[in-house]
Structures are given as C-alpha cells and as structure tokens.
mmCIF file with all atom_site columns, C-alpha atoms in Angstrom:
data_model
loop_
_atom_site.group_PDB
_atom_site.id
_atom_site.type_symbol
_atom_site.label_atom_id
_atom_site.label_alt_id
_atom_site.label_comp_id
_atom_site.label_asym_id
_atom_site.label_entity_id
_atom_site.label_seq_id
_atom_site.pdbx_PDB_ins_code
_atom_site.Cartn_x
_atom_site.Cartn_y
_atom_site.Cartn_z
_atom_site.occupancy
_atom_site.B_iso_or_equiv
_atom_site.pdbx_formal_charge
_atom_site.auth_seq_id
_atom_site.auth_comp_id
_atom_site.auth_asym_id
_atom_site.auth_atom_id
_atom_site.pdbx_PDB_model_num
ATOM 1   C CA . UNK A 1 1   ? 14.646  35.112 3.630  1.00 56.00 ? 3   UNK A CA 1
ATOM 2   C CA . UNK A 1 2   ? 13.287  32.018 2.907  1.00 57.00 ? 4   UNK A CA 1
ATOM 3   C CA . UNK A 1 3   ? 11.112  30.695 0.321  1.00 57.00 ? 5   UNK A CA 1
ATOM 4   C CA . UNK A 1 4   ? 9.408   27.212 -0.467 1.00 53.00 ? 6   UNK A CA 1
ATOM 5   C CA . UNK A 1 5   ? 6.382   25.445 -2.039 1.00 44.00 ? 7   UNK A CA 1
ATOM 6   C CA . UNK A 1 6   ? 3.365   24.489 0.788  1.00 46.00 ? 8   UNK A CA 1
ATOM 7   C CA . UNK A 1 7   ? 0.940   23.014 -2.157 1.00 42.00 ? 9   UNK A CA 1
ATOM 8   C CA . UNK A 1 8   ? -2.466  25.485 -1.820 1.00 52.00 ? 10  UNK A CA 1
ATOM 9   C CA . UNK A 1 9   ? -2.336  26.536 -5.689 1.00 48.00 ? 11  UNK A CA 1
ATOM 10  C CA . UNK A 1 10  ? 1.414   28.461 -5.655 1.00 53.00 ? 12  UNK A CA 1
ATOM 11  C CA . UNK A 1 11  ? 1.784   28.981 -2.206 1.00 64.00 ? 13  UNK A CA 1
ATOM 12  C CA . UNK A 1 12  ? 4.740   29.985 -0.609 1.00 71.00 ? 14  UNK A CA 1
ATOM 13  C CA . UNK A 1 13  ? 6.402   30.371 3.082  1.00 75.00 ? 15  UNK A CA 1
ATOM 14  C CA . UNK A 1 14  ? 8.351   33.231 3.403  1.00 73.00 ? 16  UNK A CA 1
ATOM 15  C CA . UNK A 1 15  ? 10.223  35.158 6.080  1.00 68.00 ? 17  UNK A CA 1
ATOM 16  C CA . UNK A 1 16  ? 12.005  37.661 4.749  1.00 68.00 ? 18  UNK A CA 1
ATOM 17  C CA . UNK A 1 17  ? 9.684   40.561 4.495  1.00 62.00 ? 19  UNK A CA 1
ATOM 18  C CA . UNK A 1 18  ? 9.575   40.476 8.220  1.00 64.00 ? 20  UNK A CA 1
ATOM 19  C CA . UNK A 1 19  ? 13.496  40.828 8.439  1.00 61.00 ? 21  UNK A CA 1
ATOM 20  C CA . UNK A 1 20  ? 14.194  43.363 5.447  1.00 57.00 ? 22  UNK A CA 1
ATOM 21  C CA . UNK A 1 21  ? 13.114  46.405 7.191  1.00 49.00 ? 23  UNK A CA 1
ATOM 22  C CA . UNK A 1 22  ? 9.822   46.256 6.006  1.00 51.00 ? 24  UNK A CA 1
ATOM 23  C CA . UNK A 1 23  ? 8.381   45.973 9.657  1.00 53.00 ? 25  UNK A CA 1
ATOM 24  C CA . UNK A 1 24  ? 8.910   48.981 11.727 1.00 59.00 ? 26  UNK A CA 1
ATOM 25  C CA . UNK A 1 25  ? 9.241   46.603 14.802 1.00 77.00 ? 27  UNK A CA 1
ATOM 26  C CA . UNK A 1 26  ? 12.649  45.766 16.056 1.00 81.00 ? 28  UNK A CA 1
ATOM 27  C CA . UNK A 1 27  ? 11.921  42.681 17.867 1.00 84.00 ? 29  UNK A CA 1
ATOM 28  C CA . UNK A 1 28  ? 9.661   41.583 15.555 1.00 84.00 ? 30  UNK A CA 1
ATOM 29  C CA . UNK A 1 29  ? 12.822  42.025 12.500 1.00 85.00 ? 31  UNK A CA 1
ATOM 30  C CA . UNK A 1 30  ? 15.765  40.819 15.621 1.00 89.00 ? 32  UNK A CA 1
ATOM 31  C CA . UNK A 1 31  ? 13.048  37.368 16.368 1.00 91.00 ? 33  UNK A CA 1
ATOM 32  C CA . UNK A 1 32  ? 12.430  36.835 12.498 1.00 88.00 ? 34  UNK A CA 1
ATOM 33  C CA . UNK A 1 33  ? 16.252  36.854 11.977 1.00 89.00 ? 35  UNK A CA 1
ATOM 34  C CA . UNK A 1 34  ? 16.950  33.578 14.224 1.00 92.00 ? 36  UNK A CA 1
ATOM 35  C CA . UNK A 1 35  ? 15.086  31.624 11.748 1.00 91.00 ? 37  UNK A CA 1
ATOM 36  C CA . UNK A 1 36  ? 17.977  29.828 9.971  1.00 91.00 ? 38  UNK A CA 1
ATOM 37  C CA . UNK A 1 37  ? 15.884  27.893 6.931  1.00 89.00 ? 39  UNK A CA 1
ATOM 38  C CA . UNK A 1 38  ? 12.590  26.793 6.179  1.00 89.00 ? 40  UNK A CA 1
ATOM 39  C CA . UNK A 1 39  ? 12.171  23.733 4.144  1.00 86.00 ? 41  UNK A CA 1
ATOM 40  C CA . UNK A 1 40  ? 9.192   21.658 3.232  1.00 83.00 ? 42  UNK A CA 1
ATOM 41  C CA . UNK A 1 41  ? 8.217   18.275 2.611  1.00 82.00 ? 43  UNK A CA 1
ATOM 42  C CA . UNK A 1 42  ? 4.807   17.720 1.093  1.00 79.00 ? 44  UNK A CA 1
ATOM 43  C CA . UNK A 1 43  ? 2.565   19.349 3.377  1.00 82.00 ? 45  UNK A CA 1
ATOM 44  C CA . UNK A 1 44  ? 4.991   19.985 6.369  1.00 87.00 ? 46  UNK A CA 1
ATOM 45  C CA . UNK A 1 45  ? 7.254   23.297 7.021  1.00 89.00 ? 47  UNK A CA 1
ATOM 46  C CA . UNK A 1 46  ? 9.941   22.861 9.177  1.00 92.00 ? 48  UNK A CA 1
ATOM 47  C CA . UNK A 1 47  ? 11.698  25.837 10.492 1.00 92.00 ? 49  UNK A CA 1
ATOM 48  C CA . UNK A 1 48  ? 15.120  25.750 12.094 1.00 93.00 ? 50  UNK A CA 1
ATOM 49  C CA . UNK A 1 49  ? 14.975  28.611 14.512 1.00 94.00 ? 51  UNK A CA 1
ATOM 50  C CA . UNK A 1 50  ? 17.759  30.063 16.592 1.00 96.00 ? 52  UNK A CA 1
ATOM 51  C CA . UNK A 1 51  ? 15.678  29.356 19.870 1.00 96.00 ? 53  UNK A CA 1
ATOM 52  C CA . UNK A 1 52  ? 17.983  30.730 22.171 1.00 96.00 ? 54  UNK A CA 1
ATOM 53  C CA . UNK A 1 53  ? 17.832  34.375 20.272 1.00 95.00 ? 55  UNK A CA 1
ATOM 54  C CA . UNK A 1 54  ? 14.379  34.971 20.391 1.00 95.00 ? 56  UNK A CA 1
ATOM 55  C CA . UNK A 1 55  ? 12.808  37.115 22.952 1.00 93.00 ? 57  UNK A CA 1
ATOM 56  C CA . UNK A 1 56  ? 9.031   37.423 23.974 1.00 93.00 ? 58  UNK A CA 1
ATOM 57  C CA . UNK A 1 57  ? 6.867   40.233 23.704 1.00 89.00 ? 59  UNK A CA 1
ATOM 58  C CA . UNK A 1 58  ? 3.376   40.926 23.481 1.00 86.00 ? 60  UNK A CA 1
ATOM 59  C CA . UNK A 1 59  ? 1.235   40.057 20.498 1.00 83.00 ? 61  UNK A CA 1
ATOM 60  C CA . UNK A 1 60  ? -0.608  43.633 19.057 1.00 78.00 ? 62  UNK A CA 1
ATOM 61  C CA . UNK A 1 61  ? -3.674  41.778 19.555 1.00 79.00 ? 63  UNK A CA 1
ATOM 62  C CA . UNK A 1 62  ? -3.751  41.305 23.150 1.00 82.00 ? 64  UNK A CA 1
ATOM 63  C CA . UNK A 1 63  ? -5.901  38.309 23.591 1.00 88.00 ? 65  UNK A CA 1
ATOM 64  C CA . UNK A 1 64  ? -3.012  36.524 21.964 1.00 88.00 ? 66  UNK A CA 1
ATOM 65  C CA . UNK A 1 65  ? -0.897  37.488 24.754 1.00 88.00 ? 67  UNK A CA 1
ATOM 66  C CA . UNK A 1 66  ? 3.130   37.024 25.514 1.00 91.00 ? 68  UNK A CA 1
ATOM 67  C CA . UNK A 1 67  ? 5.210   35.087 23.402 1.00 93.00 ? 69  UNK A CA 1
ATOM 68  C CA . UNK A 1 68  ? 8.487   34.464 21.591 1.00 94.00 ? 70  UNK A CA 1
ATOM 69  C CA . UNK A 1 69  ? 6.707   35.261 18.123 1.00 92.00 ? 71  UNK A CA 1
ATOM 70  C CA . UNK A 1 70  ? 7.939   34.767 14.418 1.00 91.00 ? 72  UNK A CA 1
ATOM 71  C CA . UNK A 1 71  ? 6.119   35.738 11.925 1.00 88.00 ? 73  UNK A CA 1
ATOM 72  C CA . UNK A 1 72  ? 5.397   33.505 8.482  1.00 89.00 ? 74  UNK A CA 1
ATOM 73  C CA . UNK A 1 73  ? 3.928   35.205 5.039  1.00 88.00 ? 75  UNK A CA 1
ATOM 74  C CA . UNK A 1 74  ? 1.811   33.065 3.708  1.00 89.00 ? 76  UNK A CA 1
ATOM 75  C CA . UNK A 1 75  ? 1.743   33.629 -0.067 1.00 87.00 ? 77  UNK A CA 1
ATOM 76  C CA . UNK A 1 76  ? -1.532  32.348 -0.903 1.00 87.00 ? 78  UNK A CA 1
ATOM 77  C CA . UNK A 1 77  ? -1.264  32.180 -5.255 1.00 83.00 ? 79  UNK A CA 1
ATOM 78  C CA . UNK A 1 78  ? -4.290  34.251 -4.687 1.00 86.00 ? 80  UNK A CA 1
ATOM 79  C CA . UNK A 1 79  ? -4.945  38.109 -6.099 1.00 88.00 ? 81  UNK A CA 1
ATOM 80  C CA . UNK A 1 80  ? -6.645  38.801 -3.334 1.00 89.00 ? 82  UNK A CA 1
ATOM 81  C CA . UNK A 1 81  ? -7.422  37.394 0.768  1.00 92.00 ? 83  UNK A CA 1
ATOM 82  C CA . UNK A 1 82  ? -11.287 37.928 0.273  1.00 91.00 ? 84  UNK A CA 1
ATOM 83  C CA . UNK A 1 83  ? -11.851 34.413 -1.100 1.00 89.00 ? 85  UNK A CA 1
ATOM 84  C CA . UNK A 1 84  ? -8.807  32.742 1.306  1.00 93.00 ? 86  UNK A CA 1
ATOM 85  C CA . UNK A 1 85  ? -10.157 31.030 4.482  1.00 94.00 ? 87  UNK A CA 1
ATOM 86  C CA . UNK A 1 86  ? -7.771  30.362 7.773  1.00 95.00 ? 88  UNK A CA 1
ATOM 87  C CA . UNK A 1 87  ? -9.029  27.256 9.169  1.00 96.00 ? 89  UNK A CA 1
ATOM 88  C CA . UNK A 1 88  ? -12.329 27.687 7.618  1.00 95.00 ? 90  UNK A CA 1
ATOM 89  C CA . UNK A 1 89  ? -12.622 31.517 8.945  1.00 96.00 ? 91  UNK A CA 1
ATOM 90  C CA . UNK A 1 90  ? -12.578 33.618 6.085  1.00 96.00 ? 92  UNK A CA 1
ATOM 91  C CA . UNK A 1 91  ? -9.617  36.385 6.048  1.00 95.00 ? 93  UNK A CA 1
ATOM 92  C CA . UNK A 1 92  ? -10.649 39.775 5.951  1.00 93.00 ? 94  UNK A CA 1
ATOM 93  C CA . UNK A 1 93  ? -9.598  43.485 6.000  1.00 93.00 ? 95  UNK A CA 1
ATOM 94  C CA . UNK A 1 94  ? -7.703  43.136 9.703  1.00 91.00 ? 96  UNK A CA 1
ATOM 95  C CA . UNK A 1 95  ? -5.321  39.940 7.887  1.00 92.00 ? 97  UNK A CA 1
ATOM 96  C CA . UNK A 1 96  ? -4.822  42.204 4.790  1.00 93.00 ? 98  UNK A CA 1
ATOM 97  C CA . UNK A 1 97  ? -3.955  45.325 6.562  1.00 89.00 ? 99  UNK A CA 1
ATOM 98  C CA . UNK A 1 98  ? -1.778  43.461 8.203  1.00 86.00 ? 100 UNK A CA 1
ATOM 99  C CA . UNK A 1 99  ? -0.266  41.941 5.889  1.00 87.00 ? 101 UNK A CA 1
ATOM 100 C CA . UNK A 1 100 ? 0.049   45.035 4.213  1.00 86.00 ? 102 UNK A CA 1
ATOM 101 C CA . UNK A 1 101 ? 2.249   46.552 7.216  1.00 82.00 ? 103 UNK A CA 1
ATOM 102 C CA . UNK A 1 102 ? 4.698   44.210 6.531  1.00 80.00 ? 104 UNK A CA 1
ATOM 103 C CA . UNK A 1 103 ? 5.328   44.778 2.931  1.00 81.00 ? 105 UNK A CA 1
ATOM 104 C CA . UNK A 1 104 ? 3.602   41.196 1.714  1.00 85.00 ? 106 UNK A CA 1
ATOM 105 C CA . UNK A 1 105 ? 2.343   41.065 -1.581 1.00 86.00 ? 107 UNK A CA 1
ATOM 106 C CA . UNK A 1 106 ? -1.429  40.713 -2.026 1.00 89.00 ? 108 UNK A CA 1
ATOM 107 C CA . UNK A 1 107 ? -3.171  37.433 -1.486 1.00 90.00 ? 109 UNK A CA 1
ATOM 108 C CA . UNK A 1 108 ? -0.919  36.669 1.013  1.00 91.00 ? 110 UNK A CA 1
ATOM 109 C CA . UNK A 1 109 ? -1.202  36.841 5.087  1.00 93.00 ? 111 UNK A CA 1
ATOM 110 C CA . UNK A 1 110 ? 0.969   36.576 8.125  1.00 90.00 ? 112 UNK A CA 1
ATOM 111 C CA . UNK A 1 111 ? 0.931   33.877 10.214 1.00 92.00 ? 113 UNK A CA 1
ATOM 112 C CA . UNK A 1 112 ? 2.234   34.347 13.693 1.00 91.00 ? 114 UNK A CA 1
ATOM 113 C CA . UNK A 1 113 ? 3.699   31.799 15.787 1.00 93.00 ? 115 UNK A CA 1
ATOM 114 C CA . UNK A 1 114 ? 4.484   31.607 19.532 1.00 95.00 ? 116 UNK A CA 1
ATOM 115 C CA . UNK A 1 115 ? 7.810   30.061 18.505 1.00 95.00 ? 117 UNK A CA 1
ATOM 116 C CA . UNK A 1 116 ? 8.432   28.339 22.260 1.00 93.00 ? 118 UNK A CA 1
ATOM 117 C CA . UNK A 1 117 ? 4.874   26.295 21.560 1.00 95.00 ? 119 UNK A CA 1
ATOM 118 C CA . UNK A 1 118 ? 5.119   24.987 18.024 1.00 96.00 ? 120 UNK A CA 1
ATOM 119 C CA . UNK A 1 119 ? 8.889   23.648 19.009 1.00 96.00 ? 121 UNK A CA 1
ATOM 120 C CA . UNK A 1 120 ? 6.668   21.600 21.552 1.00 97.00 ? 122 UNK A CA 1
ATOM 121 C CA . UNK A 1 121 ? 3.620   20.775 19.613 1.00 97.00 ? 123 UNK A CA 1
ATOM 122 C CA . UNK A 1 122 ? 3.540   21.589 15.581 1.00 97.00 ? 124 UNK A CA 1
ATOM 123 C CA . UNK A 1 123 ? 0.883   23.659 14.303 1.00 96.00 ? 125 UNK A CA 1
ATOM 124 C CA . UNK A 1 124 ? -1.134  22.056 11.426 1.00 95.00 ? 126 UNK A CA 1
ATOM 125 C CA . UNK A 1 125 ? -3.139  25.207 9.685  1.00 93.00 ? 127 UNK A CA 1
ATOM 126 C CA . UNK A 1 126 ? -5.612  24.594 6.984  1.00 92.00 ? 128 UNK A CA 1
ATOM 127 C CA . UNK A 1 127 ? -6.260  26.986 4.139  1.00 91.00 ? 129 UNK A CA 1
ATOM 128 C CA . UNK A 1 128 ? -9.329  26.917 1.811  1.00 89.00 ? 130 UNK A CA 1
ATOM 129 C CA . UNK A 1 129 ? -11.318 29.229 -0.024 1.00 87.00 ? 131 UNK A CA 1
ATOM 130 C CA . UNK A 1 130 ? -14.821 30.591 1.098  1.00 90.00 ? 132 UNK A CA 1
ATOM 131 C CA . UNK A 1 131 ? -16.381 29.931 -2.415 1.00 87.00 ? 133 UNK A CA 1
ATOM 132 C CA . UNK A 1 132 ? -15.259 26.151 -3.009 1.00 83.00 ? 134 UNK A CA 1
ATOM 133 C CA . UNK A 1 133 ? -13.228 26.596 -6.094 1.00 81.00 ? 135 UNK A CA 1
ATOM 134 C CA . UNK A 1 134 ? -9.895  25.153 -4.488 1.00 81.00 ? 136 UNK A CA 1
ATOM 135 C CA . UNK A 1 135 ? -9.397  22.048 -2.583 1.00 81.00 ? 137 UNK A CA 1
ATOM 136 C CA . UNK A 1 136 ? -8.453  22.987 1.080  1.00 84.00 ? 138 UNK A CA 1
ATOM 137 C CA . UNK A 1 137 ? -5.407  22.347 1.897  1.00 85.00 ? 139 UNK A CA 1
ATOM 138 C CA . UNK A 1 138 ? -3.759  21.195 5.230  1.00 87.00 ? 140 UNK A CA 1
ATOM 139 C CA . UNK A 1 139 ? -0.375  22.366 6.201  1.00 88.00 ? 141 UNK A CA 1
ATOM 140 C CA . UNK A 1 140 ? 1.576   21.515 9.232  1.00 92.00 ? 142 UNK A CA 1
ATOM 141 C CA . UNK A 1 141 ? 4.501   23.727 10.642 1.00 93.00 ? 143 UNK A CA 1
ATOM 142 C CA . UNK A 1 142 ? 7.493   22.476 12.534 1.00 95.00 ? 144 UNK A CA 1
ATOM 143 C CA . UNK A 1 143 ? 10.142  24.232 14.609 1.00 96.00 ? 145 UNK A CA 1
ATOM 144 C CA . UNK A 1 144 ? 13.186  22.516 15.573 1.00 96.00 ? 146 UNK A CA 1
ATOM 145 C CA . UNK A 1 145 ? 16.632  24.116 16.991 1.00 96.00 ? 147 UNK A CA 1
ATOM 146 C CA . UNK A 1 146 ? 19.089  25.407 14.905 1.00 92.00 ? 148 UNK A CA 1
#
C-alpha cells in the first residue's frame, strides 16, 4: 500500500486496506492492486495506475454507475467523520460504514474514483470540518499511466 501526507491536519492517502483482503470484493482488491505509487506534492496526489489492468464494474451505489473504480482511504487526523465535511457536505453514518467495510481506521473515508475519468481530468476534492475549527483544505488527485 501506499501512504503519504495530503496537509488537512495528519492526513494521509492510502490504498492498501483495499488490497490486503480487507474488502470482500475481488475486483475491487484485483483494480486497487494496479495502482503502482502514490506520491504527493503539496496539495496534489498523483497516482500511477496500471490502466490497462483495471476493469469496470458497477459502483454499489447505483447512481454512480459503471466505471473502472479505485478506491482511496482518506485518513482524515480526525477521531471521528462526524465533524469531517466532503466538499462542504458533511460525512455521515453511510461514509463511516463504509469505511468501516474496508477495514479503515476511524476518521477516515473512502474516496472512489472512476479511474478512466480522473486520468482525463484530475479531481480536486476539498475537505473541511462542519464546525469551523480547521482550515479547509483543497486537494487535487492525479492519475497518470504506470
């Protein structure tokens, strides 16, 4: 897996959890394994992803549709998600439960990507807190080739 710094208190990207057999979901562990590293600069993630491995299937929620989806855990520094906002949405008990299927620690959430899209047009996620005590903070993700 891979770990590194996005700058909202401690937060960390990580894709591991979604590869070690803590997701009952084969594609979802055989799509997280083609991505190769994840390194970030300031406030941008890129993720070198094995593009050619990944296959598409449909999100669980199914308003999100068909994709080639990986899946991010975003470790917020947070004890909890019930003060964490998603662009300015707070999280609630859906983002922790699932974040909770896939083995991630508290305070943190999954992000899912549709891999094919955010090679074409990065995705630039903001998270905040719903009381004010932390300065938002604006992260961009990046997928290149491997």
């Amino acid at each position: 897996g891979h770990k590194d710094l996005v700058g909202f208190n401690s937060a960390r990207i990580d894709s591991s959890k979604l590869t070690d057999g803590s997701s009952s979901d084969q594609h979802i562990k055989e799509n997280n394994e083609c991505i190769k590293s994840i390194s970030v600069n300031g406030d941008v993630a890129t993720l070198k992803v094995d593009m050619n491995g990944l296959k598409s299937y449909d999100s669980s929620d199914s308003s999100q549709g068909n994709a080639k989806w990986v899946g991010l855990i975003i470790e917020t520094g947070e004890d909890t998600l019930e003060n964490v906002t998603y662009n300015g949405t707070p999280l609630g008990a859906a983002d922790i439960a699932d974040a909770t299927s896939v083995g991630a620690p508290a305070g943190a959430f999954v992000l899912w990507l549709k891999a094919d899209v955010v090679q074409t047009t990065p995705k630039t996620i903001t998270i905040g807190t719903v009381d004010g005590s932390k300065e938002s903070r604006k992260v961009t993700i990046k997928i290149v080739a491997a």
